[in-house]
Amino acid sequence: MSLPAAASWLHRDSRTGFEVSFFQGHEGGWRIGGATTAVEDGKSWFVEYSIAVDAAWHTRRAEISGRSATGSRRTVLESGGDGRWRVDGVPDPRLDGCFDVDLESSSMTNTLPVHRLGLAPHAAAEAPAVYVRADDLAVERLEQRYERIADREFAYTAPVFDFSCVLRYDEHLLVVDYPGIAVRQS
């Protein structure tokens, strides 16, 4: 599936800010570079990312840097595509079985599992992800679930946050409406 050269999202409701991503074919997969900045709960932050996915949409590498009032940080996530991860070069077994990276700061990262899973209509799947917090780049496991309820609509659930919504996507399977979080601008 093709992707546009760039996409952007306006954060809304839970935070105020903006995200922009750029997509480039890379070694049969994609390299996605972007940045997002926002104010959330009175705290300002900036996150920049470079994510490489293979042809099957398994995240292979993510370089994330960020800045907030607590300082500047950087982290590197690496996987052989087998669901095992190294965080800053150190194996992290808490993340075993995760194939996607989900950045708290990013709406774009919700496209990764949707592409990878390739769900048929009315099919559902668990999609645990390597979750990276916006404020301090802390890395943790995030249990989540996607169910394709229409051609471009997915019911999304993240139980740890007691959160569920219907995500709407475009023809490239990029999020166009993430209720309470962001709306696509371009």
PDB file of C-alpha atoms in Angstrom:
ATOM      1  CA  MET A   1       0.000   0.000   0.000  1.00  0.00           C
ATOM      2  CA  SER A   2       1.266   3.458  -0.832  1.00  0.00           C
ATOM      3  CA  LEU A   3       1.565   6.310   1.616  1.00  0.00           C
ATOM      4  CA  PRO A   4       1.552  10.053   1.002  1.00  0.00           C
ATOM      5  CA  ALA A   5       4.834  11.943   1.260  1.00  0.00           C
ATOM      6  CA  ALA A   6       3.591  13.692   4.417  1.00  0.00           C
ATOM      7  CA  ALA A   7       0.658  13.911   6.812  1.00  0.00           C
ATOM      8  CA  SER A   8      -0.223  16.133   9.755  1.00  0.00           C
ATOM      9  CA  TRP A   9      -2.577  16.098  12.734  1.00  0.00           C
ATOM     10  CA  LEU A  10      -3.970  18.773  15.021  1.00  0.00           C
ATOM     11  CA  HIS A  11      -4.127  17.618  18.649  1.00  0.00           C
ATOM     12  CA  ARG A  12      -7.447  18.393  20.307  1.00  0.00           C
ATOM     13  CA  ASP A  13      -9.347  17.969  23.547  1.00  0.00           C
ATOM     14  CA  SER A  14      -6.845  16.084  25.759  1.00  0.00           C
ATOM     15  CA  ARG A  15      -3.957  18.303  24.596  1.00  0.00           C
ATOM     16  CA  THR A  16      -3.161  21.206  22.297  1.00  0.00           C
ATOM     17  CA  GLY A  17      -0.485  20.862  19.641  1.00  0.00           C
ATOM     18  CA  PHE A  18       0.504  19.543  16.246  1.00  0.00           C
ATOM     19  CA  GLU A  19       2.177  16.513  14.645  1.00  0.00           C
ATOM     20  CA  VAL A  20       3.743  16.118  11.223  1.00  0.00           C
ATOM     21  CA  SER A  21       5.090  12.899   9.678  1.00  0.00           C
ATOM     22  CA  PHE A  22       7.037  12.158   6.500  1.00  0.00           C
ATOM     23  CA  PHE A  23       6.990   8.761   4.743  1.00  0.00           C
ATOM     24  CA  GLN A  24       9.727   7.310   2.584  1.00  0.00           C
ATOM     25  CA  GLY A  25      10.104   3.822   1.113  1.00  0.00           C
ATOM     26  CA  HIS A  26      13.058   2.061   2.746  1.00  0.00           C
ATOM     27  CA  GLU A  27      14.448  -1.454   2.136  1.00  0.00           C
ATOM     28  CA  GLY A  28      11.038  -2.828   1.100  1.00  0.00           C
ATOM     29  CA  GLY A  29       9.306  -1.176   4.054  1.00  0.00           C
ATOM     30  CA  TRP A  30       9.004   2.402   5.256  1.00  0.00           C
ATOM     31  CA  ARG A  31      10.991   4.983   7.154  1.00  0.00           C
ATOM     32  CA  ILE A  32       8.730   7.401   8.977  1.00  0.00           C
ATOM     33  CA  GLY A  33      10.129  10.599  10.400  1.00  0.00           C
ATOM     34  CA  GLY A  34       8.166  13.119  12.340  1.00  0.00           C
ATOM     35  CA  ALA A  35       7.748  15.450  15.251  1.00  0.00           C
ATOM     36  CA  THR A  36       4.982  16.385  17.608  1.00  0.00           C
ATOM     37  CA  THR A  37       4.701  19.171  20.123  1.00  0.00           C
ATOM     38  CA  ALA A  38       1.965  19.822  22.609  1.00  0.00           C
ATOM     39  CA  VAL A  39       0.763  21.152  25.922  1.00  0.00           C
ATOM     40  CA  GLU A  40      -1.010  18.527  28.030  1.00  0.00           C
ATOM     41  CA  ASP A  41      -2.158  18.949  31.625  1.00  0.00           C
ATOM     42  CA  GLY A  42      -0.192  22.218  31.753  1.00  0.00           C
ATOM     43  CA  LYS A  43       3.056  20.529  30.659  1.00  0.00           C
ATOM     44  CA  SER A  44       4.798  21.333  27.369  1.00  0.00           C
ATOM     45  CA  TRP A  45       6.765  18.725  25.438  1.00  0.00           C
ATOM     46  CA  PHE A  46       8.377  18.082  22.065  1.00  0.00           C
ATOM     47  CA  VAL A  47       9.028  14.616  20.600  1.00  0.00           C
ATOM     48  CA  GLU A  48      10.906  13.797  17.394  1.00  0.00           C
ATOM     49  CA  TYR A  49      10.969  10.290  15.921  1.00  0.00           C
ATOM     50  CA  SER A  50      12.368   8.127  13.161  1.00  0.00           C
ATOM     51  CA  ILE A  51      10.695   4.734  12.815  1.00  0.00           C
ATOM     52  CA  ALA A  52      11.662   1.966  10.384  1.00  0.00           C
ATOM     53  CA  VAL A  53       9.164  -0.783   9.526  1.00  0.00           C
ATOM     54  CA  ASP A  54       9.829  -3.771   7.298  1.00  0.00           C
ATOM     55  CA  ALA A  55       7.649  -4.980   4.397  1.00  0.00           C
ATOM     56  CA  ALA A  56       5.339  -6.789   6.873  1.00  0.00           C
ATOM     57  CA  TRP A  57       5.006  -3.603   8.952  1.00  0.00           C
ATOM     58  CA  HIS A  58       6.958  -4.989  11.915  1.00  0.00           C
ATOM     59  CA  THR A  59       8.718  -2.086  13.603  1.00  0.00           C
ATOM     60  CA  ARG A  60      12.452  -2.769  13.410  1.00  0.00           C
ATOM     61  CA  ARG A  61      13.940   0.425  14.839  1.00  0.00           C
ATOM     62  CA  ALA A  62      12.707   3.611  16.456  1.00  0.00           C
ATOM     63  CA  GLU A  63      14.887   6.545  17.446  1.00  0.00           C
ATOM     64  CA  ILE A  64      13.024   8.941  19.695  1.00  0.00           C
ATOM     65  CA  SER A  65      14.223  12.192  21.210  1.00  0.00           C
ATOM     66  CA  GLY A  66      12.272  14.554  23.370  1.00  0.00           C
ATOM     67  CA  ARG A  67      12.381  17.641  25.476  1.00  0.00           C
ATOM     68  CA  SER A  68      10.181  18.807  28.304  1.00  0.00           C
ATOM     69  CA  ALA A  69      10.607  20.864  31.461  1.00  0.00           C
ATOM     70  CA  THR A  70      12.312  17.808  32.986  1.00  0.00           C
ATOM     71  CA  GLY A  71      15.095  17.944  30.358  1.00  0.00           C
ATOM     72  CA  SER A  72      16.207  16.360  27.079  1.00  0.00           C
ATOM     73  CA  ARG A  73      16.103  12.627  26.489  1.00  0.00           C
ATOM     74  CA  ARG A  74      16.784  10.100  23.756  1.00  0.00           C
ATOM     75  CA  THR A  75      15.987   6.416  23.416  1.00  0.00           C
ATOM     76  CA  VAL A  76      16.566   3.803  20.722  1.00  0.00           C
ATOM     77  CA  LEU A  77      14.312   0.761  20.319  1.00  0.00           C
ATOM     78  CA  GLU A  78      15.440  -2.156  18.159  1.00  0.00           C
ATOM     79  CA  SER A  79      13.818  -5.441  17.152  1.00  0.00           C
ATOM     80  CA  GLY A  80      14.656  -8.203  14.721  1.00  0.00           C
ATOM     81  CA  GLY A  81      10.960  -8.268  13.805  1.00  0.00           C
ATOM     82  CA  ASP A  82      10.449 -11.275  16.090  1.00  0.00           C
ATOM     83  CA  GLY A  83       8.703  -9.454  18.941  1.00  0.00           C
ATOM     84  CA  ARG A  84      11.819  -9.138  21.107  1.00  0.00           C
ATOM     85  CA  TRP A  85      13.220  -5.705  21.899  1.00  0.00           C
ATOM     86  CA  ARG A  86      16.370  -3.938  22.929  1.00  0.00           C
ATOM     87  CA  VAL A  87      15.933  -0.575  24.642  1.00  0.00           C
ATOM     88  CA  ASP A  88      19.100   1.501  24.348  1.00  0.00           C
ATOM     89  CA  GLY A  89      20.983  -1.706  23.547  1.00  0.00           C
ATOM     90  CA  VAL A  90      19.649  -3.712  26.528  1.00  0.00           C
ATOM     91  CA  PRO A  91      17.155  -6.594  26.048  1.00  0.00           C
ATOM     92  CA  ASP A  92      13.782  -5.846  27.678  1.00  0.00           C
ATOM     93  CA  PRO A  93      11.715  -9.039  28.165  1.00  0.00           C
ATOM     94  CA  ARG A  94       8.688  -6.998  29.361  1.00  0.00           C
ATOM     95  CA  LEU A  95       8.195  -6.135  25.698  1.00  0.00           C
ATOM     96  CA  ASP A  96       8.278  -9.702  24.316  1.00  0.00           C
ATOM     97  CA  GLY A  97       5.452 -10.247  21.849  1.00  0.00           C
ATOM     98  CA  CYS A  98       5.187  -6.598  20.798  1.00  0.00           C
ATOM     99  CA  PHE A  99       5.583  -5.841  17.092  1.00  0.00           C
ATOM    100  CA  ASP A 100       4.697  -2.145  17.045  1.00  0.00           C
ATOM    101  CA  VAL A 101       5.884   1.058  18.658  1.00  0.00           C
ATOM    102  CA  ASP A 102       3.178   3.358  20.004  1.00  0.00           C
ATOM    103  CA  LEU A 103       4.281   6.856  20.936  1.00  0.00           C
ATOM    104  CA  GLU A 104       1.997   8.562  23.448  1.00  0.00           C
ATOM    105  CA  SER A 105       2.730  11.807  21.589  1.00  0.00           C
ATOM    106  CA  SER A 106       1.758  10.470  18.143  1.00  0.00           C
ATOM    107  CA  SER A 107      -1.459   9.734  16.286  1.00  0.00           C
ATOM    108  CA  MET A 108       0.536   8.407  13.348  1.00  0.00           C
ATOM    109  CA  THR A 109       1.771   5.362  15.270  1.00  0.00           C
ATOM    110  CA  ASN A 110      -1.793   3.985  15.341  1.00  0.00           C
ATOM    111  CA  THR A 111      -1.322   3.214  11.648  1.00  0.00           C
ATOM    112  CA  LEU A 112       1.436   0.652  12.345  1.00  0.00           C
ATOM    113  CA  PRO A 113      -0.674  -2.201  13.834  1.00  0.00           C
ATOM    114  CA  VAL A 114      -3.531  -1.602  11.382  1.00  0.00           C
ATOM    115  CA  HIS A 115      -1.163  -2.162   8.438  1.00  0.00           C
ATOM    116  CA  ARG A 116       0.645  -5.069  10.105  1.00  0.00           C
ATOM    117  CA  LEU A 117      -2.498  -6.931  11.162  1.00  0.00           C
ATOM    118  CA  GLY A 118      -4.301  -6.612   7.815  1.00  0.00           C
ATOM    119  CA  LEU A 119      -7.601  -7.412   9.526  1.00  0.00           C
ATOM    120  CA  ALA A 120     -10.554  -8.531   7.428  1.00  0.00           C
ATOM    121  CA  PRO A 121     -13.888  -6.818   8.111  1.00  0.00           C
ATOM    122  CA  HIS A 122     -15.278  -7.755  11.556  1.00  0.00           C
ATOM    123  CA  ALA A 123     -12.000  -9.425  12.585  1.00  0.00           C
ATOM    124  CA  ALA A 124     -10.169  -8.396  15.751  1.00  0.00           C
ATOM    125  CA  ALA A 125      -6.703  -8.907  17.219  1.00  0.00           C
ATOM    126  CA  GLU A 126      -4.665  -8.085  20.272  1.00  0.00           C
ATOM    127  CA  ALA A 127      -1.791  -5.750  19.375  1.00  0.00           C
ATOM    128  CA  PRO A 128       0.464  -5.166  22.393  1.00  0.00           C
ATOM    129  CA  ALA A 129       2.912  -2.355  21.696  1.00  0.00           C
ATOM    130  CA  VAL A 130       6.131  -0.836  22.961  1.00  0.00           C
ATOM    131  CA  TYR A 131       4.685   2.358  24.473  1.00  0.00           C
ATOM    132  CA  VAL A 132       6.842   5.463  24.864  1.00  0.00           C
ATOM    133  CA  ARG A 133       5.637   8.273  27.145  1.00  0.00           C
ATOM    134  CA  ALA A 134       5.768  11.849  25.809  1.00  0.00           C
ATOM    135  CA  ASP A 135       7.049  13.678  28.884  1.00  0.00           C
ATOM    136  CA  ASP A 136      10.060  11.525  29.809  1.00  0.00           C
ATOM    137  CA  LEU A 137      10.315   8.852  27.029  1.00  0.00           C
ATOM    138  CA  ALA A 138       9.728   6.090  29.600  1.00  0.00           C
ATOM    139  CA  VAL A 139       9.220   2.748  27.829  1.00  0.00           C
ATOM    140  CA  GLU A 140       6.547   0.262  28.876  1.00  0.00           C
ATOM    141  CA  ARG A 141       4.250  -2.390  27.442  1.00  0.00           C
ATOM    142  CA  LEU A 142       0.775  -1.312  26.312  1.00  0.00           C
ATOM    143  CA  GLU A 143      -1.937  -3.928  25.841  1.00  0.00           C
ATOM    144  CA  GLN A 144      -4.336  -2.837  23.125  1.00  0.00           C
ATOM    145  CA  ARG A 145      -6.881  -4.315  20.730  1.00  0.00           C
ATOM    146  CA  TYR A 146      -8.093  -3.402  17.246  1.00  0.00           C
ATOM    147  CA  GLU A 147     -11.301  -4.610  15.592  1.00  0.00           C
ATOM    148  CA  ARG A 148     -12.110  -3.706  11.999  1.00  0.00           C
ATOM    149  CA  ILE A 149     -15.760  -2.656  12.158  1.00  0.00           C
ATOM    150  CA  ALA A 150     -15.978  -1.093   8.672  1.00  0.00           C
ATOM    151  CA  ASP A 151     -13.700  -0.613   5.674  1.00  0.00           C
ATOM    152  CA  ARG A 152     -11.796   2.272   7.279  1.00  0.00           C
ATOM    153  CA  GLU A 153     -13.009   2.169  10.884  1.00  0.00           C
ATOM    154  CA  PHE A 154     -11.475   0.274  13.775  1.00  0.00           C
ATOM    155  CA  ALA A 155     -12.720  -0.130  17.335  1.00  0.00           C
ATOM    156  CA  TYR A 156      -9.677   0.538  19.514  1.00  0.00           C
ATOM    157  CA  THR A 157      -9.265  -0.404  23.170  1.00  0.00           C
ATOM    158  CA  ALA A 158      -6.437   0.268  25.653  1.00  0.00           C
ATOM    159  CA  PRO A 159      -7.664  -1.273  28.935  1.00  0.00           C
ATOM    160  CA  VAL A 160      -4.915   0.170  31.189  1.00  0.00           C
ATOM    161  CA  PHE A 161      -6.225   3.670  30.355  1.00  0.00           C
ATOM    162  CA  ASP A 162      -9.869   2.533  30.469  1.00  0.00           C
ATOM    163  CA  PHE A 163     -10.031   3.964  26.944  1.00  0.00           C
ATOM    164  CA  SER A 164     -11.916   2.887  23.854  1.00  0.00           C
ATOM    165  CA  CYS A 165     -13.001   4.682  20.712  1.00  0.00           C
ATOM    166  CA  VAL A 166     -13.578   4.228  17.009  1.00  0.00           C
ATOM    167  CA  LEU A 167     -10.582   5.287  14.940  1.00  0.00           C
ATOM    168  CA  ARG A 168     -11.310   6.432  11.387  1.00  0.00           C
ATOM    169  CA  TYR A 169      -8.636   6.004   8.697  1.00  0.00           C
ATOM    170  CA  ASP A 170      -8.083   7.221   5.123  1.00  0.00           C
ATOM    171  CA  GLU A 171      -7.329   5.184   1.996  1.00  0.00           C
ATOM    172  CA  HIS A 172      -3.659   4.885   3.123  1.00  0.00           C
ATOM    173  CA  LEU A 173      -4.785   3.576   6.538  1.00  0.00           C
ATOM    174  CA  LEU A 174      -3.539   6.708   8.283  1.00  0.00           C
ATOM    175  CA  VAL A 175      -5.690   7.987  11.140  1.00  0.00           C
ATOM    176  CA  VAL A 176      -7.998  10.842  10.134  1.00  0.00           C
ATOM    177  CA  ASP A 177     -10.002  11.023  13.372  1.00  0.00           C
ATOM    178  CA  TYR A 178      -8.750   9.896  16.791  1.00  0.00           C
ATOM    179  CA  PRO A 179     -11.597  11.020  19.094  1.00  0.00           C
ATOM    180  CA  GLY A 180     -10.400  13.174  21.959  1.00  0.00           C
ATOM    181  CA  ILE A 181      -6.792  13.115  20.713  1.00  0.00           C
ATOM    182  CA  ALA A 182      -6.281  14.407  17.157  1.00  0.00           C
ATOM    183  CA  VAL A 183      -7.761  15.084  13.737  1.00  0.00           C
ATOM    184  CA  ARG A 184      -5.926  14.850  10.417  1.00  0.00           C
ATOM    185  CA  GLN A 185      -5.069  18.173   8.731  1.00  0.00           C
ATOM    186  CA  SER A 186      -3.289  17.076   5.542  1.00  0.00           C
TER     187      SER A 186
END
